[in-house]
XYZ file of C-alpha atoms in Angstrom:
324
model
C -2.478 -21.688 -18.434
C -2.049 -18.719 -20.791
C -2.273 -15.277 -19.265
C -1.484 -11.629 -20.018
C 1.149 -10.621 -17.502
C 3.055 -7.485 -16.486
C 6.561 -7.999 -15.133
C 7.913 -4.457 -15.622
C 6.092 -1.148 -15.208
C 6.611 0.339 -18.655
C 3.034 0.868 -19.824
C 0.679 -1.308 -21.882
C 3.467 -2.322 -24.270
C 5.056 -4.273 -21.400
C 2.120 -6.734 -21.298
C 3.204 -10.220 -22.400
C 1.176 -13.376 -22.991
C 2.920 -16.138 -21.052
C 2.337 -19.639 -19.707
C 2.026 -19.690 -15.921
C 0.590 -22.152 -13.367
C -3.149 -22.032 -12.731
C -4.118 -20.163 -9.547
C -4.685 -22.333 -6.512
C -8.218 -22.658 -5.109
C -8.734 -21.197 -1.651
C -11.400 -21.502 1.034
C -14.488 -19.573 -0.027
C -13.190 -19.157 -3.568
C -14.925 -19.904 -6.859
C -12.818 -21.354 -9.691
C -13.892 -19.978 -13.071
C -12.944 -21.098 -16.569
C -12.614 -17.657 -18.107
C -14.126 -17.018 -21.533
C -13.634 -13.234 -21.654
C -12.185 -10.476 -19.477
C -12.865 -6.755 -19.343
C -10.280 -3.988 -19.527
C -10.662 -0.598 -17.810
C -8.622 2.582 -17.435
C -7.128 1.554 -14.066
C -5.427 -1.262 -15.984
C -3.534 1.394 -17.953
C -2.405 3.138 -14.781
C -1.382 -0.124 -13.146
C 0.969 -0.981 -16.023
C 2.934 2.157 -15.041
C 2.606 1.778 -11.276
C 0.424 4.900 -11.134
C -2.776 3.429 -9.706
C -3.501 3.972 -6.001
C -3.573 0.208 -5.445
C -0.568 -1.779 -6.616
C -0.539 -5.561 -7.143
C 2.553 -7.587 -6.360
C 4.765 -8.050 -9.430
C 4.518 -9.870 -11.741
C 0.742 -9.707 -12.027
C -1.970 -10.799 -14.446
C -3.821 -7.879 -16.059
C -7.507 -7.090 -15.521
C -10.111 -7.131 -12.790
C -13.334 -8.592 -14.252
C -14.225 -11.826 -16.001
C -17.074 -13.765 -17.533
C -16.954 -17.529 -17.713
C -18.222 -20.856 -16.437
C -17.880 -22.087 -12.864
C -15.522 -25.039 -12.526
C -15.907 -25.424 -8.773
C -17.531 -23.522 -5.904
C -18.048 -23.875 -2.145
C -20.874 -26.248 -1.265
C -23.043 -23.476 0.190
C -22.368 -20.974 -2.617
C -25.093 -19.285 -4.665
C -23.456 -20.586 -7.863
C -22.729 -24.150 -8.985
C -20.314 -25.849 -11.403
C -21.478 -25.197 -14.954
C -23.129 -21.857 -14.167
C -22.430 -18.887 -16.439
C -21.146 -16.062 -14.248
C -19.481 -12.685 -14.163
C -17.025 -11.822 -11.432
C -14.599 -9.287 -10.069
C -11.037 -10.426 -9.512
C -10.069 -6.937 -8.286
C -6.302 -6.331 -8.500
C -5.365 -8.312 -11.600
C -5.888 -12.031 -12.227
C -8.494 -11.634 -15.000
C -6.800 -11.966 -18.414
C -6.058 -15.665 -17.959
C -7.655 -18.988 -18.782
C -8.564 -19.629 -15.139
C -9.443 -17.268 -12.292
C -10.219 -17.806 -8.618
C -12.134 -15.155 -6.719
C -14.137 -14.910 -3.473
C -17.711 -16.167 -3.744
C -19.134 -12.742 -2.838
C -17.517 -11.303 -5.983
C -19.326 -13.741 -8.316
C -22.756 -13.163 -9.900
C -24.984 -15.280 -12.156
C -25.056 -13.968 -15.730
C -28.572 -13.679 -17.217
C -29.182 -16.145 -20.061
C -29.902 -13.342 -22.560
C -26.377 -11.904 -22.318
C -23.392 -13.460 -24.159
C -20.258 -14.114 -22.139
C -18.277 -11.575 -24.180
C -20.794 -8.868 -23.277
C -20.910 -10.073 -19.685
C -17.198 -9.400 -19.314
C -17.969 -5.732 -19.905
C -20.698 -5.357 -17.307
C -19.500 -5.556 -13.731
C -16.791 -2.915 -13.401
C -18.396 -0.136 -15.433
C -22.084 -0.827 -14.832
C -21.740 -1.133 -11.080
C -19.565 1.987 -11.036
C -22.291 3.903 -12.862
C -25.023 2.426 -10.648
C -23.088 3.608 -7.577
C -22.583 7.054 -9.104
C -26.196 7.666 -10.081
C -28.009 5.852 -7.276
C -25.746 6.433 -4.291
C -23.608 9.518 -4.846
C -25.750 11.341 -7.424
C -29.134 10.617 -5.803
C -30.729 10.493 -9.248
C -34.438 11.340 -9.051
C -37.053 10.277 -11.572
C -36.989 12.461 -14.681
C -33.716 14.275 -13.931
C -31.173 15.008 -16.655
C -27.736 13.377 -16.777
C -24.727 14.572 -18.779
C -21.708 12.307 -19.217
C -18.247 13.241 -20.461
C -16.172 10.745 -22.427
C -19.499 9.314 -23.506
C -18.055 6.910 -26.100
C -15.774 5.234 -23.552
C -16.468 2.368 -21.172
C -17.966 4.351 -18.274
C -19.613 6.718 -20.755
C -21.435 4.057 -22.754
C -22.408 2.331 -19.523
C -24.009 5.581 -18.335
C -25.893 5.937 -21.613
C -27.139 2.337 -21.434
C -28.217 2.514 -17.795
C -29.363 6.042 -16.955
C -32.909 5.798 -18.314
C -33.497 2.465 -16.558
C -32.424 4.107 -13.291
C -34.845 7.003 -13.786
C -33.162 9.672 -15.919
C -35.437 11.617 -18.225
C -32.695 12.944 -20.510
C -29.156 11.699 -21.134
C -26.699 14.060 -22.832
C -23.448 12.692 -24.257
C -20.290 14.791 -24.684
C -17.878 13.348 -27.282
C -14.857 14.523 -29.226
C -15.656 13.360 -32.775
C -18.647 12.682 -35.050
C -17.664 8.994 -35.090
C -17.908 8.850 -31.297
C -21.222 10.694 -31.518
C -22.606 7.724 -33.461
C -21.368 5.380 -30.726
C -23.119 7.528 -28.120
C -26.413 7.524 -30.020
C -26.231 3.762 -30.499
C -25.875 3.346 -26.739
C -28.935 5.406 -25.847
C -27.991 9.093 -25.696
C -31.010 11.356 -26.131
C -28.736 14.261 -27.131
C -25.100 14.438 -28.278
C -22.778 17.458 -28.256
C -19.144 17.792 -29.316
C -16.493 18.860 -26.817
C -15.770 22.021 -28.800
C -18.386 24.427 -27.481
C -20.161 21.803 -25.404
C -21.229 24.139 -22.577
C -23.060 26.557 -24.874
C -24.701 23.635 -26.649
C -25.931 22.164 -23.362
C -27.271 25.508 -22.190
C -29.192 25.788 -25.459
C -30.536 22.239 -25.192
C -31.809 22.877 -21.668
C -33.194 26.357 -22.291
C -30.526 27.858 -20.045
C -31.447 25.714 -17.045
C -28.503 23.314 -17.091
C -28.412 19.663 -16.087
C -29.104 17.908 -12.806
C -26.137 15.528 -12.830
C -22.775 15.573 -14.602
C -20.864 12.289 -14.516
C -17.212 13.028 -15.244
C -14.592 10.290 -15.699
C -12.367 12.700 -17.669
C -11.435 15.674 -15.461
C -8.953 18.097 -16.983
C -9.767 21.545 -18.287
C -13.512 20.988 -18.801
C -14.147 20.652 -15.061
C -14.956 24.317 -14.408
C -17.439 24.362 -17.273
C -19.006 21.224 -15.817
C -19.773 23.195 -12.648
C -21.211 25.976 -14.818
C -23.409 23.473 -16.649
C -25.281 22.437 -13.493
C -28.826 23.501 -12.732
C -29.626 24.751 -9.226
C -29.193 21.822 -6.846
C -27.119 19.928 -9.418
C -24.404 17.377 -8.654
C -21.053 16.947 -10.412
C -19.793 13.391 -9.878
C -16.002 13.003 -9.928
C -15.308 9.494 -11.233
C -11.755 9.697 -12.615
C -9.153 11.655 -14.527
C -8.564 10.026 -17.896
C -7.411 13.420 -19.218
C -4.463 13.108 -16.843
C -4.896 16.443 -15.072
C -6.574 16.569 -11.651
C -8.694 19.753 -11.623
C -9.537 22.075 -8.723
C -12.743 23.906 -7.943
C -13.399 27.369 -6.527
C -15.906 26.666 -3.808
C -17.576 30.062 -4.158
C -19.096 28.702 -7.390
C -20.722 25.933 -5.375
C -22.094 28.402 -2.849
C -23.471 30.858 -5.394
C -25.199 28.183 -7.497
C -26.256 25.792 -4.701
C -24.490 22.894 -6.435
C -22.268 20.029 -5.291
C -19.036 18.371 -6.372
C -19.214 14.762 -5.191
C -16.487 12.124 -5.126
C -17.632 8.770 -6.499
C -15.009 6.068 -5.821
C -16.925 2.819 -6.245
C -13.984 0.534 -5.449
C -13.319 2.196 -2.116
C -17.019 2.044 -1.222
C -17.226 -1.665 -2.054
C -14.163 -2.363 0.084
C -15.524 -0.484 3.094
C -19.184 -1.572 2.793
C -19.500 -5.399 2.906
C -22.562 -6.629 1.069
C -22.877 -3.571 -1.160
C -21.994 -5.499 -4.335
C -24.835 -7.908 -3.662
C -27.229 -4.981 -3.127
C -26.196 -3.553 -6.487
C -26.587 -6.829 -8.376
C -30.024 -7.330 -6.822
C -31.147 -4.279 -8.822
C -28.897 -4.364 -11.880
C -29.127 -8.118 -12.560
C -32.920 -8.173 -13.065
C -32.804 -5.021 -15.202
C -30.301 -6.760 -17.472
C -32.336 -9.983 -17.527
C -35.511 -8.081 -18.431
C -33.791 -6.118 -21.205
C -34.371 -2.776 -19.472
C -30.607 -2.269 -19.508
C -29.113 -3.315 -22.831
C -25.928 -5.384 -22.646
C -22.744 -3.676 -23.816
C -21.525 -4.162 -27.376
C -17.835 -4.572 -26.541
C -14.816 -4.091 -28.747
C -13.181 -7.527 -28.776
C -9.483 -8.371 -28.818
C -7.973 -11.883 -28.681
C -5.687 -12.703 -25.762
C -2.620 -12.469 -28.011
C -3.466 -8.766 -28.474
C -4.011 -7.966 -24.808
C -1.355 -5.223 -24.953
C -3.225 -3.566 -27.840
C -6.485 -3.783 -25.908
C -5.058 -1.898 -22.926
C -3.204 0.535 -25.193
C -6.481 1.463 -26.910
C -7.611 2.997 -23.621
C -4.287 4.745 -23.175
C -4.296 6.353 -26.631
C -8.057 7.095 -26.618
C -8.858 5.073 -29.714
C -11.242 2.806 -27.778
C -14.980 3.276 -28.250
C -17.232 1.463 -25.818
C -16.128 -1.291 -23.500
C -12.925 -3.176 -24.342
C -13.001 -6.930 -23.754
C -10.330 -9.582 -24.298
C -11.550 -13.010 -25.401
C -9.809 -15.924 -23.713
C -11.650 -18.970 -25.083
């Protein structure tokens, strides 16, 4: 089969499309003919050996797929021919065939194309975990998201209202990305230059209830300042590269929280949590209450460019590689 593989840790440019044997089925595994595969920022880090989890070399890029079931265990909740989305976790996604444990596979609603489905699981379930579990989003609360034109950002904009948010504020770096944010459901958009003052003005000085931050870097302190009393700042990642620190006296004086939100670790340590998430998110997608992503598509031959677009910040929205 054809696959996008990393054999040396030199960044996205080291990704090569090669012919390798199909993965072998295993007990409890579902074999999927992959039609499309999602790309996320951890894939960038993994190509340099900088992610906290490291696959054995050489490895196939990507951790999420959409496709059609070729075979499944007899007692599985999916059958051959079913359209599904799935997590393959550490690699094994950007290939013509994937095998993954049955508990990582979910039926894809009929109203969602496979290419869009490949952009759902990683980002949408991350955002669901952030807002539902770690952020404790209450009905009508306001949510601000940094990097709002990126994968996690657009997922937040698409999902927040369906999960109860009353206002969703997008922070973006350019007018072009502002249009992406509006198209994905932002109620308000502000540019990174002067964003804190703009948010204070939008909220009448109150601030926001939740900040979802996959960026980190030098805007972190202002994110704490942007919180209303009782607000929560969700730490999702550090795409800016710099890991910020916080002076805890700010948390005490404002009665606010900084909350870690590592979805992957939670899934690993809480069996059954993925199924709980899909039980809520799946119907919302099927009913159209959460719009499917509008991914940026790359063919498999350009897998290196797809991952590089996240590295150089040219990506807007979810990046998906088409396989078939």
